[in-house]
């Protein structure tokens, strides 16, 4: 079975093919008749151990638009609450013969572990601070549709990179596709191996945003900061929150992105989130299309022209 566990599962050609498929899925999603039959008869289970608005709903819609039967496992009211382990839960669901399992979990490596145990395709919908590959793909699709390409663009990823699986997947994907990636954050919010990831690190927004084509803001993940460094909101916004003044350093037509959920007034000012350069709603739309493309590539044998990978 084929899986999408991280960006390293994909070659640059796989990424281009997936984005092409996703472009076609955008067109389908904009029609009044949105339903395809590619995954008719297939069963998709969404297993979300962490909260989600965008990812879970877009995987559900994507499956339904492809004609699959979609089941959302409600973890909060499941036997997980009685202490059932991830593997036992997965094996129980596996016995019902799903074709694809979508998992979000607080632990890095949870999706890869599951993929070894179950007899179906697995998609990582976010595992701890490790990866969120479909988010990076939808961000790439948004950028490619707006700018016409990824190669050669300067993308500034700003804020809480330390706790961000979105940042990690984006760094891997954008680097592989030939973009120049910058990390803009206080040193306390950078992972220790950041310099080895092929990004240029900037300690201030003024330096990091200079002439950027894309400014990607990240949520300050205070729930993952245990006791150590929890910045004050006022101070964080002053130095690292995106406002009109800081955005002036980027190119005049720079895209403003945020994976959501946003903390308005913490990492991004409302006037910027809702402003003319923001493509945050487009990112959400691209999320459904990219997830359609990924599931189609993993499950539809007629469309595996890319060597059997996603
Ligand atoms: N961007 C993202 O993963 O959002 P959710 O947590 O709402 O799914």
Coordinates of C-alpha atoms and ligand atoms in Angstrom, one line a residue:
X1 CA 0.0 0.0 0.0
X2 CA 1.1 3.5 -0.8
X3 CA 1.3 6.1 1.9
X4 CA 2.0 9.8 2.3
X5 CA 3.9 10.2 5.6
X6 CA 6.2 13.1 4.9
X7 CA 7.5 15.2 2.1
X8 CA 10.5 12.9 1.6
X9 CA 8.0 10.4 0.1
X10 CA 7.7 12.6 -2.9
X11 CA 10.1 13.5 -5.7
X12 CA 9.9 17.0 -7.3
X13 CA 8.2 15.4 -10.3
X14 CA 5.6 13.7 -7.9
X15 CA 5.0 17.1 -6.4
X16 CA 4.4 18.8 -9.8
X17 CA 2.1 15.9 -10.9
X18 CA 0.1 16.2 -7.6
X19 CA -0.2 19.9 -8.0
X20 CA -1.4 19.4 -11.6
X21 CA -4.0 16.9 -10.4
X22 CA -5.0 19.4 -7.6
X23 CA -5.5 22.1 -10.2
X24 CA -8.0 19.9 -11.9
X25 CA -9.7 19.2 -8.6
X26 CA -10.1 23.0 -8.0
X27 CA -12.0 23.2 -11.2
X28 CA -14.3 20.3 -10.1
X29 CA -14.8 21.9 -6.7
X30 CA -16.0 25.1 -8.3
X31 CA -18.7 23.4 -10.4
X32 CA -22.2 23.1 -9.0
X33 CA -21.9 19.3 -9.6
X34 CA -18.8 18.5 -7.5
X35 CA -18.9 14.7 -7.3
X36 CA -16.5 12.3 -9.1
X37 CA -16.6 8.6 -9.0
X38 CA -12.9 7.8 -8.8
X39 CA -13.1 6.4 -5.3
X40 CA -16.6 4.9 -5.5
X41 CA -16.8 1.9 -3.2
X42 CA -13.7 2.8 -1.3
X43 CA -13.7 3.5 2.5
X44 CA -11.8 6.4 4.1
X45 CA -11.5 6.7 7.9
X46 CA -10.4 10.0 9.5
X47 CA -8.7 9.4 12.8
X48 CA -7.9 12.7 14.5
X49 CA -6.4 12.6 18.0
X50 CA -5.8 16.3 17.9
X51 CA -8.2 19.1 17.2
X52 CA -8.7 20.2 13.6
X53 CA -11.0 22.5 11.6
X54 CA -9.4 22.7 8.2
X55 CA -7.6 19.4 7.8
X56 CA -10.4 17.1 9.0
X57 CA -13.2 18.9 7.1
X58 CA -11.2 19.1 3.9
X59 CA -10.2 15.4 4.0
X60 CA -13.9 14.6 4.6
X61 CA -15.1 16.8 1.7
X62 CA -12.3 15.6 -0.5
X63 CA -13.2 11.9 0.0
X64 CA -16.9 12.6 -0.6
X65 CA -16.2 14.6 -3.7
X66 CA -14.3 11.5 -5.0
X67 CA -17.2 9.3 -4.2
X68 CA -15.7 7.4 -1.2
X69 CA -17.5 6.4 1.9
X70 CA -16.0 8.6 4.6
X71 CA -16.1 7.8 8.3
X72 CA -14.9 10.3 11.0
X73 CA -13.8 8.4 14.0
X74 CA -14.8 10.6 17.0
X75 CA -11.8 10.1 19.2
X76 CA -13.3 12.0 22.1
X77 CA -16.2 9.6 22.4
X78 CA -14.2 6.5 21.5
X79 CA -12.6 3.7 23.5
X80 CA -9.4 5.8 23.4
X81 CA -10.9 7.5 26.5
X82 CA -10.9 4.0 28.1
X83 CA -7.2 3.7 27.5
X84 CA -7.1 1.8 24.2
X85 CA -3.7 2.3 22.6
X86 CA -3.2 3.9 19.1
X87 CA -2.2 0.5 17.7
X88 CA -5.2 -1.4 19.1
X89 CA -7.5 1.4 17.9
X90 CA -5.9 1.2 14.4
X91 CA -6.0 -2.6 14.3
X92 CA -9.7 -2.5 15.2
X93 CA -10.4 0.0 12.4
X94 CA -8.2 -2.1 10.1
X95 CA -10.4 -5.1 10.7
X96 CA -13.3 -3.1 9.0
X97 CA -11.2 -3.1 5.7
X98 CA -10.7 0.7 5.1
X99 CA -8.8 1.6 1.9
X100 CA -7.3 4.7 3.4
X101 CA -6.6 6.0 6.9
X102 CA -6.0 9.7 7.6
X103 CA -4.3 10.2 11.0
X104 CA -3.5 13.3 13.1
X105 CA -1.7 12.6 16.4
X106 CA 0.3 14.5 19.0
X107 CA 3.3 12.2 18.6
X108 CA 6.0 12.5 15.9
X109 CA 6.1 9.2 14.0
X110 CA 2.5 8.1 14.8
X111 CA 1.5 8.0 11.1
X112 CA 4.6 5.9 10.1
X113 CA 4.0 3.5 13.0
X114 CA 0.4 3.0 11.8
X115 CA 1.5 2.5 8.2
X116 CA 3.6 -0.5 9.4
X117 CA 0.6 -2.1 11.1
X118 CA -2.4 -1.6 8.9
X119 CA -3.3 -3.1 5.5
X120 CA -4.3 0.1 3.8
X121 CA -2.9 3.5 2.7
X122 CA -2.1 6.0 5.4
X123 CA -1.9 9.7 5.1
X124 CA -0.2 11.8 7.8
X125 CA -2.5 14.8 8.7
X126 CA 0.0 16.1 11.2
X127 CA 2.2 14.2 13.7
X128 CA 3.5 16.2 16.6
X129 CA 6.1 18.8 15.6
X130 CA 7.3 16.4 12.8
X131 CA 5.3 16.8 9.5
X132 CA 2.1 17.9 7.9
X133 CA 2.7 17.1 4.2
X134 CA -0.7 17.9 2.8
X135 CA -0.4 21.4 4.3
X136 CA 2.9 22.0 2.5
X137 CA 1.3 20.7 -0.7
X138 CA -1.7 23.1 -0.4
X139 CA 0.6 26.0 0.4
X140 CA 2.7 25.1 -2.7
X141 CA -0.4 24.9 -4.9
X142 CA -1.6 28.3 -3.6
X143 CA 1.9 29.9 -4.4
X144 CA 2.1 28.2 -7.8
X145 CA -1.3 29.4 -8.8
X146 CA -0.6 33.0 -7.7
X147 CA 3.0 33.3 -8.8
X148 CA 3.1 30.7 -11.7
X149 CA 6.1 28.8 -10.2
X150 CA 7.9 27.8 -7.0
X151 CA 11.5 27.8 -8.2
X152 CA 13.5 31.0 -7.5
X153 CA 10.9 32.5 -5.1
X154 CA 12.0 33.8 -1.7
X155 CA 9.7 32.5 1.0
X156 CA 10.0 33.8 4.6
X157 CA 8.6 31.4 7.2
X158 CA 8.0 33.4 10.4
X159 CA 7.4 32.7 14.0
X160 CA 7.1 29.6 16.1
X161 CA 9.2 27.3 13.8
X162 CA 10.2 25.2 16.8
X163 CA 6.8 23.6 17.3
X164 CA 5.6 23.7 13.7
X165 CA 5.1 20.6 11.6
X166 CA 3.8 23.0 8.9
X167 CA 7.2 24.8 8.8
X168 CA 9.1 21.5 8.6
X169 CA 7.1 20.1 5.7
X170 CA 7.2 23.5 3.9
X171 CA 11.0 23.8 4.3
X172 CA 11.4 20.3 2.8
X173 CA 9.0 20.8 0.0
X174 CA 10.0 24.4 -1.0
X175 CA 13.7 23.5 -0.9
X176 CA 13.1 20.5 -3.1
X177 CA 11.3 22.6 -5.6
X178 CA 14.0 25.2 -5.8
X179 CA 12.6 28.1 -3.7
X180 CA 14.8 30.1 -1.3
X181 CA 13.6 29.5 2.2
X182 CA 14.1 31.9 5.1
X183 CA 13.4 31.3 8.8
X184 CA 12.5 34.4 10.7
X185 CA 12.1 33.9 14.5
X186 CA 13.6 34.5 17.9
X187 CA 16.3 32.0 18.7
X188 CA 14.1 30.5 21.4
X189 CA 11.6 29.4 18.7
X190 CA 14.0 27.8 16.3
X191 CA 14.8 24.1 16.3
X192 CA 18.4 23.3 17.0
X193 CA 19.1 21.7 13.5
X194 CA 17.6 24.6 11.5
X195 CA 20.9 25.6 9.9
X196 CA 21.2 22.0 8.5
X197 CA 17.8 22.2 6.8
X198 CA 19.0 24.5 4.0
X199 CA 17.3 27.7 5.3
X200 CA 18.8 31.1 5.9
X201 CA 18.0 32.3 9.5
X202 CA 17.1 35.9 10.3
X203 CA 16.6 37.3 13.8
X204 CA 14.3 40.2 12.8
X205 CA 11.3 40.7 10.5
X206 CA 12.9 43.7 8.8
X207 CA 15.8 41.6 7.6
X208 CA 13.9 38.4 7.0
X209 CA 11.1 39.9 5.0
X210 CA 13.3 42.1 2.8
X211 CA 12.2 41.5 -0.9
X212 CA 10.4 38.3 0.0
X213 CA 7.8 37.0 -2.5
X214 CA 5.9 35.1 0.1
X215 CA 5.5 35.8 3.8
X216 CA 4.2 32.7 5.7
X217 CA 3.1 33.3 9.3
X218 CA 2.9 30.6 11.9
X219 CA 0.7 30.3 14.9
X220 CA 2.4 30.8 18.3
X221 CA 1.7 27.3 19.8
X222 CA 1.5 28.3 23.4
X223 CA -0.1 24.9 24.3
X224 CA 3.2 23.2 23.3
X225 CA 5.3 25.4 25.5
X226 CA 5.8 23.8 28.8
X227 CA 7.0 26.1 31.4
X228 CA 10.1 27.2 29.4
X229 CA 9.9 30.2 27.2
X230 CA 6.4 31.6 26.8
X231 CA 6.7 35.1 25.3
X232 CA 4.3 37.8 26.3
X233 CA 1.8 38.5 23.6
X234 CA 2.4 42.2 23.5
X235 CA 6.1 41.8 23.1
X236 CA 5.8 39.0 20.6
X237 CA 3.4 41.0 18.4
X238 CA 5.7 44.0 18.6
X239 CA 8.7 42.2 17.3
X240 CA 7.4 39.3 15.3
X241 CA 3.7 40.0 14.6
X242 CA 3.0 40.8 10.9
X243 CA 1.6 44.3 10.6
X244 CA 1.5 46.8 7.7
X245 CA 4.8 48.4 8.7
X246 CA 6.7 45.1 8.8
X247 CA 5.1 43.9 5.5
X248 CA 6.5 46.9 3.7
X249 CA 9.9 45.2 3.7
X250 CA 8.6 42.4 1.4
X251 CA 7.9 42.8 -2.3
X252 CA 4.8 45.0 -2.9
X253 CA 3.0 42.0 -4.4
X254 CA 4.2 39.5 -1.8
X255 CA 1.6 36.9 -0.7
X256 CA 0.7 36.7 2.9
X257 CA -0.1 33.2 4.1
X258 CA -1.1 31.5 7.4
X259 CA -2.0 27.8 7.7
X260 CA -4.6 28.6 10.4
X261 CA -5.9 28.6 13.0
X262 CA -4.8 32.2 13.4
X263 CA -4.1 34.1 16.6
X264 CA -5.2 37.6 15.4
X265 CA -3.2 40.3 17.1
X266 CA -0.5 37.8 18.2
X267 CA 1.4 36.6 15.1
X268 CA -0.7 38.6 12.5
X269 CA -2.7 41.8 12.6
X270 CA -6.3 41.5 11.5
X271 CA -5.9 44.2 8.8
X272 CA -3.2 42.1 7.2
X273 CA -5.0 38.7 7.6
X274 CA -8.0 40.2 5.9
X275 CA -6.0 42.5 3.6
X276 CA -5.5 42.5 -0.2
X277 CA -2.2 40.5 -0.1
X278 CA -3.7 37.7 2.1
X279 CA -4.3 34.3 0.4
X280 CA -5.4 32.6 3.6
X281 CA -8.9 31.7 2.3
X282 CA -7.4 30.5 -1.0
X283 CA -5.2 28.2 1.1
X284 CA -8.3 26.6 2.6
X285 CA -9.8 26.1 -0.9
X286 CA -6.6 24.5 -2.1
X287 CA -6.7 22.2 0.9
X288 CA -9.7 20.3 -0.4
X289 CA -8.2 20.1 -3.9
X290 CA -4.8 18.9 -2.7
X291 CA -6.4 16.2 -0.5
X292 CA -8.5 15.0 -3.5
X293 CA -5.3 14.8 -5.5
X294 CA -3.4 12.9 -2.9
X295 CA -6.1 10.3 -2.2
X296 CA -6.7 9.9 -5.9
X297 CA -3.0 9.2 -6.5
X298 CA -2.8 6.8 -3.6
X299 CA -5.9 4.8 -4.4
X300 CA -6.8 5.0 -8.1
X301 CA -4.8 2.4 -10.0
X302 CA -5.7 4.0 -13.3
X303 CA -3.9 7.2 -12.4
X304 CA -0.6 5.8 -11.1
X305 CA 1.5 7.2 -13.8
X306 CA 4.1 8.4 -11.3
X307 CA 5.7 5.2 -10.3
X308 CA 3.2 4.2 -7.7
X309 CA 4.0 6.9 -5.2
X310 CA 1.5 9.6 -4.1
Ligands
LIG1 N1 -3.8 24.2 9.1 C1 -4.3 23.2 9.8 O1 -3.8 22.0 9.9 O2 -5.5 23.5 10.4 P1 -6.4 22.6 11.4 O3 -5.5 22.3 12.6 O4 -7.6 23.4 11.7 O5 -6.6 21.3 10.7

